[in-house]
Amino acid sequence: MLLTPGRAGAASRLSRSSLSRARALLGSVRPPRRSDAVLARRRFRAWRGRRPFWAGLFTLGAGLPIVYFPYVTLSLSGIPLALSTTAGAGALLTGTLLVVLGLSMWFRPQQRVFAGITALLLSLVSFPVANFGGLFLGLFSGLIGGSLACAWAAPTESAGGAAAPRDVPGPSGGRPASGESS
């Protein structure tokens, strides 16, 4: 390798051309700005508002401890504590179905009542089948998620195409109009 400034070898020319290509590629990608993050957050909030998001999250979270605890060996002060039972396949099936139901609540909100009732039933079944419902974590989370899915109502569309707020009082200031009963 020559260290004289005017004499660049083939390896140096190759590195320069790859460096210029890398600069051209990186120059075309603009760095993320604050407005991009704000826009992404707004899109996520709009997506979340059109489906039973929290119901799906609780149901998805219910399946994880139900699947996890039968297949792990815990240690309590150096004493191995194995929660594996003969119902390990039942725990795997129950937990996997709860995860799938949680995802279906997100991506198929029209089927929320079916998914909610099924999540409630599977959570109750997990109590005897899967180590007290994943040590009660999966049981309670599944019951909450299934209940939220059954109770969720889709936002109503207003004339402008945007979702109408639910807690805005009517034209009479929230009081029933004359002739209406409360």
JSON list of C-alpha atoms in Angstrom, two decimals:
[
{"chain": "A", "resi": 1, "resn": "MET", "atom": "CA", "xyz": [0.00, 0.00, 0.00]},
{"chain": "A", "resi": 2, "resn": "LEU", "atom": "CA", "xyz": [1.33, 3.35, -1.03]},
{"chain": "A", "resi": 3, "resn": "LEU", "atom": "CA", "xyz": [0.98, 6.30, 1.27]},
{"chain": "A", "resi": 4, "resn": "THR", "atom": "CA", "xyz": [1.60, 8.97, -1.33]},
{"chain": "A", "resi": 5, "resn": "PRO", "atom": "CA", "xyz": [-1.41, 11.23, -1.88]},
{"chain": "A", "resi": 6, "resn": "GLY", "atom": "CA", "xyz": [-1.56, 11.11, -5.67]},
{"chain": "A", "resi": 7, "resn": "ARG", "atom": "CA", "xyz": [-1.37, 7.38, -6.12]},
{"chain": "A", "resi": 8, "resn": "ALA", "atom": "CA", "xyz": [-4.50, 5.59, -5.08]},
{"chain": "A", "resi": 9, "resn": "GLY", "atom": "CA", "xyz": [-4.69, 1.91, -5.77]},
{"chain": "A", "resi": 10, "resn": "ALA", "atom": "CA", "xyz": [-7.69, -0.15, -6.97]},
{"chain": "A", "resi": 11, "resn": "ALA", "atom": "CA", "xyz": [-8.73, -0.94, -3.41]},
{"chain": "A", "resi": 12, "resn": "SER", "atom": "CA", "xyz": [-8.89, 2.75, -2.55]},
{"chain": "A", "resi": 13, "resn": "ARG", "atom": "CA", "xyz": [-10.99, 3.50, -5.66]},
{"chain": "A", "resi": 14, "resn": "LEU", "atom": "CA", "xyz": [-13.31, 0.65, -4.75]},
{"chain": "A", "resi": 15, "resn": "SER", "atom": "CA", "xyz": [-13.80, 1.94, -1.23]},
{"chain": "A", "resi": 16, "resn": "ARG", "atom": "CA", "xyz": [-14.49, 5.45, -2.53]},
{"chain": "A", "resi": 17, "resn": "SER", "atom": "CA", "xyz": [-17.16, 4.22, -4.94]},
{"chain": "A", "resi": 18, "resn": "SER", "atom": "CA", "xyz": [-18.86, 2.13, -2.25]},
{"chain": "A", "resi": 19, "resn": "LEU", "atom": "CA", "xyz": [-18.68, 5.10, 0.11]},
{"chain": "A", "resi": 20, "resn": "SER", "atom": "CA", "xyz": [-20.33, 7.37, -2.44]},
{"chain": "A", "resi": 21, "resn": "ARG", "atom": "CA", "xyz": [-23.03, 4.75, -3.05]},
{"chain": "A", "resi": 22, "resn": "ALA", "atom": "CA", "xyz": [-23.67, 4.49, 0.68]},
{"chain": "A", "resi": 23, "resn": "ARG", "atom": "CA", "xyz": [-23.91, 8.28, 0.98]},
{"chain": "A", "resi": 24, "resn": "ALA", "atom": "CA", "xyz": [-26.36, 8.38, -1.92]},
{"chain": "A", "resi": 25, "resn": "LEU", "atom": "CA", "xyz": [-28.52, 5.71, -0.29]},
{"chain": "A", "resi": 26, "resn": "LEU", "atom": "CA", "xyz": [-28.40, 7.30, 3.14]},
{"chain": "A", "resi": 27, "resn": "GLY", "atom": "CA", "xyz": [-28.93, 10.76, 1.71]},
{"chain": "A", "resi": 28, "resn": "SER", "atom": "CA", "xyz": [-32.26, 9.70, 0.19]},
{"chain": "A", "resi": 29, "resn": "VAL", "atom": "CA", "xyz": [-33.58, 8.54, 3.57]},
{"chain": "A", "resi": 30, "resn": "ARG", "atom": "CA", "xyz": [-34.60, 11.44, 5.72]},
{"chain": "A", "resi": 31, "resn": "PRO", "atom": "CA", "xyz": [-34.30, 11.13, 9.47]},
{"chain": "A", "resi": 32, "resn": "PRO", "atom": "CA", "xyz": [-37.56, 10.77, 11.39]},
{"chain": "A", "resi": 33, "resn": "ARG", "atom": "CA", "xyz": [-39.02, 14.00, 12.64]},
{"chain": "A", "resi": 34, "resn": "ARG", "atom": "CA", "xyz": [-41.19, 14.78, 15.62]},
{"chain": "A", "resi": 35, "resn": "SER", "atom": "CA", "xyz": [-44.21, 15.22, 13.37]},
{"chain": "A", "resi": 36, "resn": "ASP", "atom": "CA", "xyz": [-43.80, 11.64, 12.11]},
{"chain": "A", "resi": 37, "resn": "ALA", "atom": "CA", "xyz": [-44.03, 10.32, 15.66]},
{"chain": "A", "resi": 38, "resn": "VAL", "atom": "CA", "xyz": [-47.08, 12.48, 16.36]},
{"chain": "A", "resi": 39, "resn": "LEU", "atom": "CA", "xyz": [-48.73, 11.27, 13.16]},
{"chain": "A", "resi": 40, "resn": "ALA", "atom": "CA", "xyz": [-47.98, 7.63, 14.00]},
{"chain": "A", "resi": 41, "resn": "ARG", "atom": "CA", "xyz": [-49.39, 8.08, 17.49]},
{"chain": "A", "resi": 42, "resn": "ARG", "atom": "CA", "xyz": [-52.57, 9.67, 16.13]},
{"chain": "A", "resi": 43, "resn": "ARG", "atom": "CA", "xyz": [-53.02, 6.85, 13.63]},
{"chain": "A", "resi": 44, "resn": "PHE", "atom": "CA", "xyz": [-52.56, 4.28, 16.40]},
{"chain": "A", "resi": 45, "resn": "ARG", "atom": "CA", "xyz": [-55.09, 6.07, 18.61]},
{"chain": "A", "resi": 46, "resn": "ALA", "atom": "CA", "xyz": [-57.60, 6.10, 15.75]},
{"chain": "A", "resi": 47, "resn": "TRP", "atom": "CA", "xyz": [-56.97, 2.40, 15.07]},
{"chain": "A", "resi": 48, "resn": "ARG", "atom": "CA", "xyz": [-57.30, 1.62, 18.77]},
{"chain": "A", "resi": 49, "resn": "GLY", "atom": "CA", "xyz": [-60.56, 3.56, 19.04]},
{"chain": "A", "resi": 50, "resn": "ARG", "atom": "CA", "xyz": [-62.31, 1.50, 16.38]},
{"chain": "A", "resi": 51, "resn": "ARG", "atom": "CA", "xyz": [-61.85, -1.88, 18.10]},
{"chain": "A", "resi": 52, "resn": "PRO", "atom": "CA", "xyz": [-61.93, -3.42, 21.58]},
{"chain": "A", "resi": 53, "resn": "PHE", "atom": "CA", "xyz": [-58.21, -2.83, 22.10]},
{"chain": "A", "resi": 54, "resn": "TRP", "atom": "CA", "xyz": [-58.03, -3.31, 25.88]},
{"chain": "A", "resi": 55, "resn": "ALA", "atom": "CA", "xyz": [-60.23, -6.41, 25.73]},
{"chain": "A", "resi": 56, "resn": "GLY", "atom": "CA", "xyz": [-57.85, -7.94, 23.19]},
{"chain": "A", "resi": 57, "resn": "LEU", "atom": "CA", "xyz": [-54.82, -6.96, 25.25]},
{"chain": "A", "resi": 58, "resn": "PHE", "atom": "CA", "xyz": [-56.18, -8.52, 28.44]},
{"chain": "A", "resi": 59, "resn": "THR", "atom": "CA", "xyz": [-57.23, -11.68, 26.58]},
{"chain": "A", "resi": 60, "resn": "LEU", "atom": "CA", "xyz": [-53.88, -11.95, 24.84]},
{"chain": "A", "resi": 61, "resn": "GLY", "atom": "CA", "xyz": [-52.18, -11.45, 28.19]},
{"chain": "A", "resi": 62, "resn": "ALA", "atom": "CA", "xyz": [-54.35, -14.19, 29.70]},
{"chain": "A", "resi": 63, "resn": "GLY", "atom": "CA", "xyz": [-53.04, -16.81, 27.33]},
{"chain": "A", "resi": 64, "resn": "LEU", "atom": "CA", "xyz": [-49.38, -16.18, 28.08]},
{"chain": "A", "resi": 65, "resn": "PRO", "atom": "CA", "xyz": [-49.22, -17.27, 31.76]},
{"chain": "A", "resi": 66, "resn": "ILE", "atom": "CA", "xyz": [-51.53, -20.20, 31.06]},
{"chain": "A", "resi": 67, "resn": "VAL", "atom": "CA", "xyz": [-49.11, -21.49, 28.44]},
{"chain": "A", "resi": 68, "resn": "TYR", "atom": "CA", "xyz": [-45.95, -20.50, 30.35]},
{"chain": "A", "resi": 69, "resn": "PHE", "atom": "CA", "xyz": [-46.35, -22.01, 33.81]},
{"chain": "A", "resi": 70, "resn": "PRO", "atom": "CA", "xyz": [-46.87, -25.71, 32.89]},
{"chain": "A", "resi": 71, "resn": "TYR", "atom": "CA", "xyz": [-43.65, -25.73, 30.88]},
{"chain": "A", "resi": 72, "resn": "VAL", "atom": "CA", "xyz": [-41.27, -23.92, 33.22]},
{"chain": "A", "resi": 73, "resn": "THR", "atom": "CA", "xyz": [-39.52, -25.06, 36.38]},
{"chain": "A", "resi": 74, "resn": "LEU", "atom": "CA", "xyz": [-39.55, -22.36, 39.01]},
{"chain": "A", "resi": 75, "resn": "SER", "atom": "CA", "xyz": [-37.14, -22.17, 41.93]},
{"chain": "A", "resi": 76, "resn": "LEU", "atom": "CA", "xyz": [-38.27, -21.09, 45.38]},
{"chain": "A", "resi": 77, "resn": "SER", "atom": "CA", "xyz": [-35.23, -20.52, 47.64]},
{"chain": "A", "resi": 78, "resn": "GLY", "atom": "CA", "xyz": [-33.27, -23.14, 45.77]},
{"chain": "A", "resi": 79, "resn": "ILE", "atom": "CA", "xyz": [-36.08, -25.71, 45.85]},
{"chain": "A", "resi": 80, "resn": "PRO", "atom": "CA", "xyz": [-37.26, -26.61, 42.35]},
{"chain": "A", "resi": 81, "resn": "LEU", "atom": "CA", "xyz": [-40.98, -26.11, 41.93]},
{"chain": "A", "resi": 82, "resn": "ALA", "atom": "CA", "xyz": [-42.37, -27.84, 38.86]},
{"chain": "A", "resi": 83, "resn": "LEU", "atom": "CA", "xyz": [-45.91, -27.00, 37.88]},
{"chain": "A", "resi": 84, "resn": "SER", "atom": "CA", "xyz": [-46.00, -29.41, 34.98]},
{"chain": "A", "resi": 85, "resn": "THR", "atom": "CA", "xyz": [-49.03, -31.66, 35.03]},
{"chain": "A", "resi": 86, "resn": "THR", "atom": "CA", "xyz": [-50.60, -34.24, 32.80]},
{"chain": "A", "resi": 87, "resn": "ALA", "atom": "CA", "xyz": [-52.81, -31.45, 31.52]},
{"chain": "A", "resi": 88, "resn": "GLY", "atom": "CA", "xyz": [-49.92, -29.64, 29.83]},
{"chain": "A", "resi": 89, "resn": "ALA", "atom": "CA", "xyz": [-51.53, -30.19, 26.43]},
{"chain": "A", "resi": 90, "resn": "GLY", "atom": "CA", "xyz": [-54.79, -28.71, 27.73]},
{"chain": "A", "resi": 91, "resn": "ALA", "atom": "CA", "xyz": [-52.92, -25.68, 29.03]},
{"chain": "A", "resi": 92, "resn": "LEU", "atom": "CA", "xyz": [-51.18, -25.26, 25.68]},
{"chain": "A", "resi": 93, "resn": "LEU", "atom": "CA", "xyz": [-54.47, -25.48, 23.80]},
{"chain": "A", "resi": 94, "resn": "THR", "atom": "CA", "xyz": [-56.32, -23.15, 26.19]},
{"chain": "A", "resi": 95, "resn": "GLY", "atom": "CA", "xyz": [-53.56, -20.53, 26.23]},
{"chain": "A", "resi": 96, "resn": "THR", "atom": "CA", "xyz": [-53.09, -20.61, 22.47]},
{"chain": "A", "resi": 97, "resn": "LEU", "atom": "CA", "xyz": [-56.81, -20.18, 21.89]},
{"chain": "A", "resi": 98, "resn": "LEU", "atom": "CA", "xyz": [-56.89, -17.20, 24.26]},
{"chain": "A", "resi": 99, "resn": "VAL", "atom": "CA", "xyz": [-54.01, -15.57, 22.36]},
{"chain": "A", "resi": 100, "resn": "VAL", "atom": "CA", "xyz": [-55.82, -16.15, 19.05]},
{"chain": "A", "resi": 101, "resn": "LEU", "atom": "CA", "xyz": [-59.05, -14.73, 20.49]},
{"chain": "A", "resi": 102, "resn": "GLY", "atom": "CA", "xyz": [-57.19, -11.64, 21.71]},
{"chain": "A", "resi": 103, "resn": "LEU", "atom": "CA", "xyz": [-55.78, -11.08, 18.24]},
{"chain": "A", "resi": 104, "resn": "SER", "atom": "CA", "xyz": [-59.17, -11.65, 16.63]},
{"chain": "A", "resi": 105, "resn": "MET", "atom": "CA", "xyz": [-60.65, -8.96, 18.88]},
{"chain": "A", "resi": 106, "resn": "TRP", "atom": "CA", "xyz": [-58.12, -6.54, 17.44]},
{"chain": "A", "resi": 107, "resn": "PHE", "atom": "CA", "xyz": [-58.35, -7.49, 13.79]},
{"chain": "A", "resi": 108, "resn": "ARG", "atom": "CA", "xyz": [-61.99, -8.68, 13.58]},
{"chain": "A", "resi": 109, "resn": "PRO", "atom": "CA", "xyz": [-63.95, -6.37, 15.92]},
{"chain": "A", "resi": 110, "resn": "GLN", "atom": "CA", "xyz": [-67.23, -7.55, 14.36]},
{"chain": "A", "resi": 111, "resn": "GLN", "atom": "CA", "xyz": [-66.75, -10.89, 16.13]},
{"chain": "A", "resi": 112, "resn": "ARG", "atom": "CA", "xyz": [-66.11, -9.36, 19.54]},
{"chain": "A", "resi": 113, "resn": "VAL", "atom": "CA", "xyz": [-69.15, -10.92, 21.27]},
{"chain": "A", "resi": 114, "resn": "PHE", "atom": "CA", "xyz": [-68.26, -14.44, 20.13]},
{"chain": "A", "resi": 115, "resn": "ALA", "atom": "CA", "xyz": [-64.62, -13.91, 21.06]},
{"chain": "A", "resi": 116, "resn": "GLY", "atom": "CA", "xyz": [-65.57, -12.40, 24.42]},
{"chain": "A", "resi": 117, "resn": "ILE", "atom": "CA", "xyz": [-67.89, -15.25, 25.41]},
{"chain": "A", "resi": 118, "resn": "THR", "atom": "CA", "xyz": [-65.36, -17.83, 24.25]},
{"chain": "A", "resi": 119, "resn": "ALA", "atom": "CA", "xyz": [-62.61, -16.06, 26.22]},
{"chain": "A", "resi": 120, "resn": "LEU", "atom": "CA", "xyz": [-64.80, -16.10, 29.33]},
{"chain": "A", "resi": 121, "resn": "LEU", "atom": "CA", "xyz": [-65.47, -19.82, 28.96]},
{"chain": "A", "resi": 122, "resn": "LEU", "atom": "CA", "xyz": [-61.84, -20.70, 28.22]},
{"chain": "A", "resi": 123, "resn": "SER", "atom": "CA", "xyz": [-60.68, -18.65, 31.20]},
{"chain": "A", "resi": 124, "resn": "LEU", "atom": "CA", "xyz": [-63.04, -20.57, 33.47]},
{"chain": "A", "resi": 125, "resn": "VAL", "atom": "CA", "xyz": [-61.91, -23.87, 31.96]},
{"chain": "A", "resi": 126, "resn": "SER", "atom": "CA", "xyz": [-58.28, -22.91, 32.58]},
{"chain": "A", "resi": 127, "resn": "PHE", "atom": "CA", "xyz": [-58.85, -22.99, 36.34]},
{"chain": "A", "resi": 128, "resn": "PRO", "atom": "CA", "xyz": [-58.98, -26.81, 36.64]},
{"chain": "A", "resi": 129, "resn": "VAL", "atom": "CA", "xyz": [-56.98, -27.56, 33.49]},
{"chain": "A", "resi": 130, "resn": "ALA", "atom": "CA", "xyz": [-53.99, -25.23, 33.61]},
{"chain": "A", "resi": 131, "resn": "ASN", "atom": "CA", "xyz": [-52.62, -24.83, 37.14]},
{"chain": "A", "resi": 132, "resn": "PHE", "atom": "CA", "xyz": [-55.37, -22.65, 38.58]},
{"chain": "A", "resi": 133, "resn": "GLY", "atom": "CA", "xyz": [-55.61, -20.62, 35.40]},
{"chain": "A", "resi": 134, "resn": "GLY", "atom": "CA", "xyz": [-51.93, -19.77, 35.20]},
{"chain": "A", "resi": 135, "resn": "LEU", "atom": "CA", "xyz": [-51.71, -19.10, 38.94]},
{"chain": "A", "resi": 136, "resn": "PHE", "atom": "CA", "xyz": [-54.82, -16.90, 38.72]},
{"chain": "A", "resi": 137, "resn": "LEU", "atom": "CA", "xyz": [-53.04, -14.41, 36.42]},
{"chain": "A", "resi": 138, "resn": "GLY", "atom": "CA", "xyz": [-54.49, -15.87, 33.25]},
{"chain": "A", "resi": 139, "resn": "LEU", "atom": "CA", "xyz": [-57.84, -16.58, 34.84]},
{"chain": "A", "resi": 140, "resn": "PHE", "atom": "CA", "xyz": [-58.51, -13.02, 36.03]},
{"chain": "A", "resi": 141, "resn": "SER", "atom": "CA", "xyz": [-57.01, -11.41, 32.95]},
{"chain": "A", "resi": 142, "resn": "GLY", "atom": "CA", "xyz": [-59.14, -13.59, 30.69]},
{"chain": "A", "resi": 143, "resn": "LEU", "atom": "CA", "xyz": [-62.29, -12.82, 32.65]},
{"chain": "A", "resi": 144, "resn": "ILE", "atom": "CA", "xyz": [-61.60, -9.09, 32.41]},
{"chain": "A", "resi": 145, "resn": "GLY", "atom": "CA", "xyz": [-60.77, -9.28, 28.70]},
{"chain": "A", "resi": 146, "resn": "GLY", "atom": "CA", "xyz": [-63.83, -11.35, 27.84]},
{"chain": "A", "resi": 147, "resn": "SER", "atom": "CA", "xyz": [-66.09, -9.03, 29.83]},
{"chain": "A", "resi": 148, "resn": "LEU", "atom": "CA", "xyz": [-64.64, -5.96, 28.14]},
{"chain": "A", "resi": 149, "resn": "ALA", "atom": "CA", "xyz": [-65.14, -7.53, 24.71]},
{"chain": "A", "resi": 150, "resn": "CYS", "atom": "CA", "xyz": [-68.79, -8.30, 25.42]},
{"chain": "A", "resi": 151, "resn": "ALA", "atom": "CA", "xyz": [-69.41, -4.79, 26.79]},
{"chain": "A", "resi": 152, "resn": "TRP", "atom": "CA", "xyz": [-67.59, -2.84, 24.07]},
{"chain": "A", "resi": 153, "resn": "ALA", "atom": "CA", "xyz": [-69.75, -0.86, 21.65]},
{"chain": "A", "resi": 154, "resn": "ALA", "atom": "CA", "xyz": [-68.48, 0.40, 18.32]},
{"chain": "A", "resi": 155, "resn": "PRO", "atom": "CA", "xyz": [-68.27, 4.19, 18.05]},
{"chain": "A", "resi": 156, "resn": "THR", "atom": "CA", "xyz": [-71.21, 5.69, 16.15]},
{"chain": "A", "resi": 157, "resn": "GLU", "atom": "CA", "xyz": [-70.51, 7.53, 12.94]},
{"chain": "A", "resi": 158, "resn": "SER", "atom": "CA", "xyz": [-71.75, 11.12, 12.66]},
{"chain": "A", "resi": 159, "resn": "ALA", "atom": "CA", "xyz": [-72.81, 12.83, 9.44]},
{"chain": "A", "resi": 160, "resn": "GLY", "atom": "CA", "xyz": [-69.28, 14.19, 8.89]},
{"chain": "A", "resi": 161, "resn": "GLY", "atom": "CA", "xyz": [-67.78, 10.69, 8.95]},
{"chain": "A", "resi": 162, "resn": "ALA", "atom": "CA", "xyz": [-66.02, 11.13, 12.29]},
{"chain": "A", "resi": 163, "resn": "ALA", "atom": "CA", "xyz": [-66.98, 9.28, 15.42]},
{"chain": "A", "resi": 164, "resn": "ALA", "atom": "CA", "xyz": [-69.44, 11.19, 17.54]},
{"chain": "A", "resi": 165, "resn": "PRO", "atom": "CA", "xyz": [-68.42, 11.75, 21.16]},
{"chain": "A", "resi": 166, "resn": "ARG", "atom": "CA", "xyz": [-70.43, 9.65, 23.60]},
{"chain": "A", "resi": 167, "resn": "ASP", "atom": "CA", "xyz": [-70.52, 11.95, 26.62]},
{"chain": "A", "resi": 168, "resn": "VAL", "atom": "CA", "xyz": [-71.71, 15.20, 25.02]},
{"chain": "A", "resi": 169, "resn": "PRO", "atom": "CA", "xyz": [-75.08, 16.39, 26.35]},
{"chain": "A", "resi": 170, "resn": "GLY", "atom": "CA", "xyz": [-77.98, 16.72, 23.95]},
{"chain": "A", "resi": 171, "resn": "PRO", "atom": "CA", "xyz": [-79.36, 19.98, 22.57]},
{"chain": "A", "resi": 172, "resn": "SER", "atom": "CA", "xyz": [-81.34, 20.65, 25.75]},
{"chain": "A", "resi": 173, "resn": "GLY", "atom": "CA", "xyz": [-78.20, 20.61, 27.91]},
{"chain": "A", "resi": 174, "resn": "GLY", "atom": "CA", "xyz": [-78.58, 17.02, 29.07]},
{"chain": "A", "resi": 175, "resn": "ARG", "atom": "CA", "xyz": [-82.10, 17.50, 30.45]},
{"chain": "A", "resi": 176, "resn": "PRO", "atom": "CA", "xyz": [-85.00, 15.68, 28.82]},
{"chain": "A", "resi": 177, "resn": "ALA", "atom": "CA", "xyz": [-87.08, 17.84, 26.52]},
{"chain": "A", "resi": 178, "resn": "SER", "atom": "CA", "xyz": [-90.69, 18.63, 27.39]},
{"chain": "A", "resi": 179, "resn": "GLY", "atom": "CA", "xyz": [-92.85, 15.56, 26.96]},
{"chain": "A", "resi": 180, "resn": "GLU", "atom": "CA", "xyz": [-89.93, 13.12, 27.33]},
{"chain": "A", "resi": 181, "resn": "SER", "atom": "CA", "xyz": [-89.53, 10.99, 30.41]},
{"chain": "A", "resi": 182, "resn": "SER", "atom": "CA", "xyz": [-86.21, 10.75, 32.17]}
]
